[in-house]
């Protein structure tokens, strides 16, 4: 898996489909890949043997380090089919994680307490969402309505993700999730109406 990831990130940077052409989707399906070239970080969300009863889900983080993309960590877990549509009204976070940047190894002044944090979330989006803003970056929503979003943050704010904003066909804001929120503004508004 680790050997495939730098190529996937390179394909995303070049604007190509992240799925390696030479790897059959029945073996490995790239659900989503996100790269923030300004921060030098990337995330790949993939399913290993997606149609198998022993399917494995991976969300892997990479960093541009030493003039190449390097694996820095990630999560592994079980999963359902990648073809299942996201059953979400607008925006929902269903997973995520993070790791310390590799710069702590290169720069002696960067310790565990001062190294930048690389964070990632798995986002499921509703049918009316066309773009997702991750801080000030705009990501086009893929057909599957599921994507990985990656960012970096200062050590003091490790657990803080950027504001996520779901945009509609015409660019209007449909909903948002703040850095510490678990529900989006659309869902909160619906819950208030029901009370």
GROMACS .gro file of C-alpha atoms in nm:
model
  195
    1UNK     CA    1   0.000   0.000   0.000
    2UNK     CA    2   0.273   0.246   0.100
    3UNK     CA    3   0.449   0.203  -0.235
    4UNK     CA    4   0.134   0.300  -0.429
    5UNK     CA    5   0.059   0.617  -0.236
    6UNK     CA    6   0.323   0.859  -0.368
    7UNK     CA    7   0.203   0.782  -0.722
    8UNK     CA    8  -0.158   0.848  -0.624
    9UNK     CA    9  -0.063   1.186  -0.474
   10UNK     CA   10   0.145   1.271  -0.783
   11UNK     CA   11  -0.157   1.196  -1.004
   12UNK     CA   12  -0.375   1.430  -0.796
   13UNK     CA   13  -0.115   1.709  -0.817
   14UNK     CA   14  -0.110   1.664  -1.197
   15UNK     CA   15  -0.492   1.686  -1.209
   16UNK     CA   16  -0.544   1.322  -1.307
   17UNK     CA   17  -0.780   1.061  -1.161
   18UNK     CA   18  -0.617   0.934  -0.838
   19UNK     CA   19  -0.696   0.569  -0.920
   20UNK     CA   20  -0.377   0.405  -1.059
   21UNK     CA   21  -0.468   0.274  -1.405
   22UNK     CA   22  -0.261  -0.041  -1.365
   23UNK     CA   23  -0.428  -0.142  -1.035
   24UNK     CA   24  -0.774  -0.301  -1.083
   25UNK     CA   25  -1.047  -0.144  -0.869
   26UNK     CA   26  -1.137  -0.491  -0.737
   27UNK     CA   27  -0.791  -0.495  -0.574
   28UNK     CA   28  -0.760  -0.131  -0.465
   29UNK     CA   29  -1.017   0.145  -0.500
   30UNK     CA   30  -0.910   0.501  -0.427
   31UNK     CA   31  -1.221   0.660  -0.276
   32UNK     CA   32  -1.065   1.005  -0.256
   33UNK     CA   33  -0.732   1.182  -0.247
   34UNK     CA   34  -0.660   1.540  -0.141
   35UNK     CA   35  -0.335   1.733  -0.170
   36UNK     CA   36  -0.253   2.074  -0.027
   37UNK     CA   37   0.058   2.158  -0.230
   38UNK     CA   38   0.111   2.482  -0.038
   39UNK     CA   39   0.141   2.294   0.290
   40UNK     CA   40   0.310   1.991   0.132
   41UNK     CA   41   0.062   1.736   0.267
   42UNK     CA   42  -0.173   1.481   0.116
   43UNK     CA   43  -0.434   1.225   0.219
   44UNK     CA   44  -0.548   0.912   0.039
   45UNK     CA   45  -0.867   0.727   0.134
   46UNK     CA   46  -0.867   0.379  -0.019
   47UNK     CA   47  -1.031   0.038   0.006
   48UNK     CA   48  -0.821  -0.275  -0.029
   49UNK     CA   49  -1.026  -0.554  -0.193
   50UNK     CA   50  -1.352  -0.354  -0.180
   51UNK     CA   51  -1.582  -0.638  -0.295
   52UNK     CA   52  -1.433  -0.893  -0.056
   53UNK     CA   53  -1.577  -0.994   0.281
   54UNK     CA   54  -1.236  -0.899   0.421
   55UNK     CA   55  -1.234  -0.544   0.280
   56UNK     CA   56  -0.992  -0.306   0.456
   57UNK     CA   57  -1.032   0.070   0.462
   58UNK     CA   58  -0.728   0.296   0.486
   59UNK     CA   59  -0.688   0.671   0.527
   60UNK     CA   60  -0.322   0.749   0.478
   61UNK     CA   61  -0.134   1.075   0.527
   62UNK     CA   62   0.171   1.179   0.327
   63UNK     CA   63   0.408   1.474   0.343
   64UNK     CA   64   0.644   1.631   0.090
   65UNK     CA   65   0.974   1.567   0.265
   66UNK     CA   66   1.325   1.532   0.124
   67UNK     CA   67   1.200   1.616  -0.229
   68UNK     CA   68   0.950   1.330  -0.235
   69UNK     CA   69   0.610   1.226  -0.098
   70UNK     CA   70   0.656   1.017   0.216
   71UNK     CA   71   0.414   0.816   0.425
   72UNK     CA   72   0.369   0.970   0.773
   73UNK     CA   73   0.079   0.769   0.915
   74UNK     CA   74  -0.287   0.690   0.888
   75UNK     CA   75  -0.577   0.479   1.006
   76UNK     CA   76  -0.706   0.135   0.915
   77UNK     CA   77  -1.050  -0.011   0.971
   78UNK     CA   78  -1.329  -0.223   0.825
   79UNK     CA   79  -1.572  -0.078   0.572
   80UNK     CA   80  -1.873  -0.130   0.351
   81UNK     CA   81  -1.889  -0.092  -0.024
   82UNK     CA   82  -1.737   0.217  -0.182
   83UNK     CA   83  -2.033   0.229  -0.420
   84UNK     CA   84  -2.284   0.293  -0.140
   85UNK     CA   85  -2.421   0.644  -0.185
   86UNK     CA   86  -2.357   0.887   0.098
   87UNK     CA   87  -2.686   0.914   0.291
   88UNK     CA   88  -2.633   1.274   0.401
   89UNK     CA   89  -2.848   1.586   0.365
   90UNK     CA   90  -2.559   1.832   0.321
   91UNK     CA   91  -2.233   1.760   0.505
   92UNK     CA   92  -2.118   1.509   0.764
   93UNK     CA   93  -1.781   1.408   0.905
   94UNK     CA   94  -1.752   1.033   0.952
   95UNK     CA   95  -1.387   0.977   1.035
   96UNK     CA   96  -1.047   1.132   1.058
   97UNK     CA   97  -0.717   1.150   1.235
   98UNK     CA   98  -0.377   1.309   1.228
   99UNK     CA   99  -0.002   1.272   1.277
  100UNK     CA  100   0.301   1.483   1.356
  101UNK     CA  101   0.493   1.625   1.062
  102UNK     CA  102   0.823   1.468   0.957
  103UNK     CA  103   0.989   1.809   0.996
  104UNK     CA  104   1.046   1.722   1.361
  105UNK     CA  105   1.312   1.476   1.241
  106UNK     CA  106   1.485   1.722   1.011
  107UNK     CA  107   1.483   2.030   1.233
  108UNK     CA  108   1.622   1.977   1.586
  109UNK     CA  109   1.421   2.277   1.707
  110UNK     CA  110   1.100   2.089   1.619
  111UNK     CA  111   1.022   1.851   1.900
  112UNK     CA  112   0.705   1.659   1.969
  113UNK     CA  113   0.567   1.979   2.120
  114UNK     CA  114   0.658   2.212   1.833
  115UNK     CA  115   0.622   1.997   1.519
  116UNK     CA  116   0.333   2.088   1.286
  117UNK     CA  117   0.026   1.863   1.289
  118UNK     CA  118  -0.116   1.701   0.973
  119UNK     CA  119  -0.490   1.642   1.008
  120UNK     CA  120  -0.746   1.471   0.789
  121UNK     CA  121  -1.122   1.403   0.791
  122UNK     CA  122  -1.346   1.182   0.580
  123UNK     CA  123  -1.643   1.387   0.465
  124UNK     CA  124  -1.972   1.262   0.321
  125UNK     CA  125  -2.172   1.515   0.120
  126UNK     CA  126  -2.531   1.550   0.002
  127UNK     CA  127  -2.646   1.552  -0.362
  128UNK     CA  128  -2.669   1.933  -0.388
  129UNK     CA  129  -2.307   1.996  -0.284
  130UNK     CA  130  -2.066   2.075  -0.570
  131UNK     CA  131  -1.762   2.210  -0.382
  132UNK     CA  132  -1.620   2.187  -0.032
  133UNK     CA  133  -1.413   2.467   0.115
  134UNK     CA  134  -1.146   2.346   0.355
  135UNK     CA  135  -1.030   2.671   0.508
  136UNK     CA  136  -0.957   2.872   0.193
  137UNK     CA  137  -0.901   2.571  -0.039
  138UNK     CA  138  -1.179   2.462  -0.276
  139UNK     CA  139  -1.227   2.091  -0.350
  140UNK     CA  140  -1.456   1.961  -0.626
  141UNK     CA  141  -1.694   1.699  -0.487
  142UNK     CA  142  -1.645   1.359  -0.657
  143UNK     CA  143  -1.933   1.151  -0.794
  144UNK     CA  144  -1.931   0.919  -0.493
  145UNK     CA  145  -2.002   1.220  -0.265
  146UNK     CA  146  -1.724   1.109  -0.029
  147UNK     CA  147  -1.386   1.274   0.010
  148UNK     CA  148  -1.080   1.306   0.227
  149UNK     CA  149  -0.970   1.656   0.327
  150UNK     CA  150  -0.619   1.728   0.462
  151UNK     CA  151  -0.462   2.031   0.632
  152UNK     CA  152  -0.177   2.134   0.859
  153UNK     CA  153  -0.200   2.326   1.183
  154UNK     CA  154   0.030   2.466   1.447
  155UNK     CA  155   0.122   2.239   1.736
  156UNK     CA  156  -0.087   2.435   1.985
  157UNK     CA  157  -0.402   2.370   1.781
  158UNK     CA  158  -0.358   2.002   1.688
  159UNK     CA  159  -0.717   1.896   1.724
  160UNK     CA  160  -0.854   2.200   1.541
  161UNK     CA  161  -0.962   2.144   1.183
  162UNK     CA  162  -1.038   2.433   0.946
  163UNK     CA  163  -1.396   2.543   0.884
  164UNK     CA  164  -1.561   2.315   0.625
  165UNK     CA  165  -1.816   2.486   0.400
  166UNK     CA  166  -2.046   2.302   0.156
  167UNK     CA  167  -2.123   2.503  -0.159
  168UNK     CA  168  -2.411   2.440  -0.400
  169UNK     CA  169  -2.431   2.444  -0.782
  170UNK     CA  170  -2.435   2.824  -0.795
  171UNK     CA  171  -2.163   2.871  -0.532
  172UNK     CA  172  -2.398   2.959  -0.245
  173UNK     CA  173  -2.324   2.826   0.101
  174UNK     CA  174  -2.547   2.532   0.193
  175UNK     CA  175  -2.396   2.453   0.532
  176UNK     CA  176  -2.077   2.465   0.737
  177UNK     CA  177  -1.904   2.282   1.020
  178UNK     CA  178  -1.683   2.483   1.253
  179UNK     CA  179  -1.348   2.363   1.388
  180UNK     CA  180  -1.498   2.209   1.704
  181UNK     CA  181  -1.848   2.124   1.578
  182UNK     CA  182  -1.986   1.775   1.527
  183UNK     CA  183  -2.301   1.884   1.340
  184UNK     CA  184  -2.331   2.125   1.049
  185UNK     CA  185  -2.541   2.444   1.050
  186UNK     CA  186  -2.809   2.290   0.824
  187UNK     CA  187  -2.866   1.999   1.065
  188UNK     CA  188  -2.873   2.234   1.366
  189UNK     CA  189  -3.138   2.448   1.195
  190UNK     CA  190  -3.355   2.140   1.123
  191UNK     CA  191  -3.324   2.022   1.484
  192UNK     CA  192  -3.430   2.365   1.615
  193UNK     CA  193  -3.738   2.358   1.390
  194UNK     CA  194  -3.837   2.015   1.525
  195UNK     CA  195  -3.814   2.132   1.886
   0.00000   0.00000   0.00000
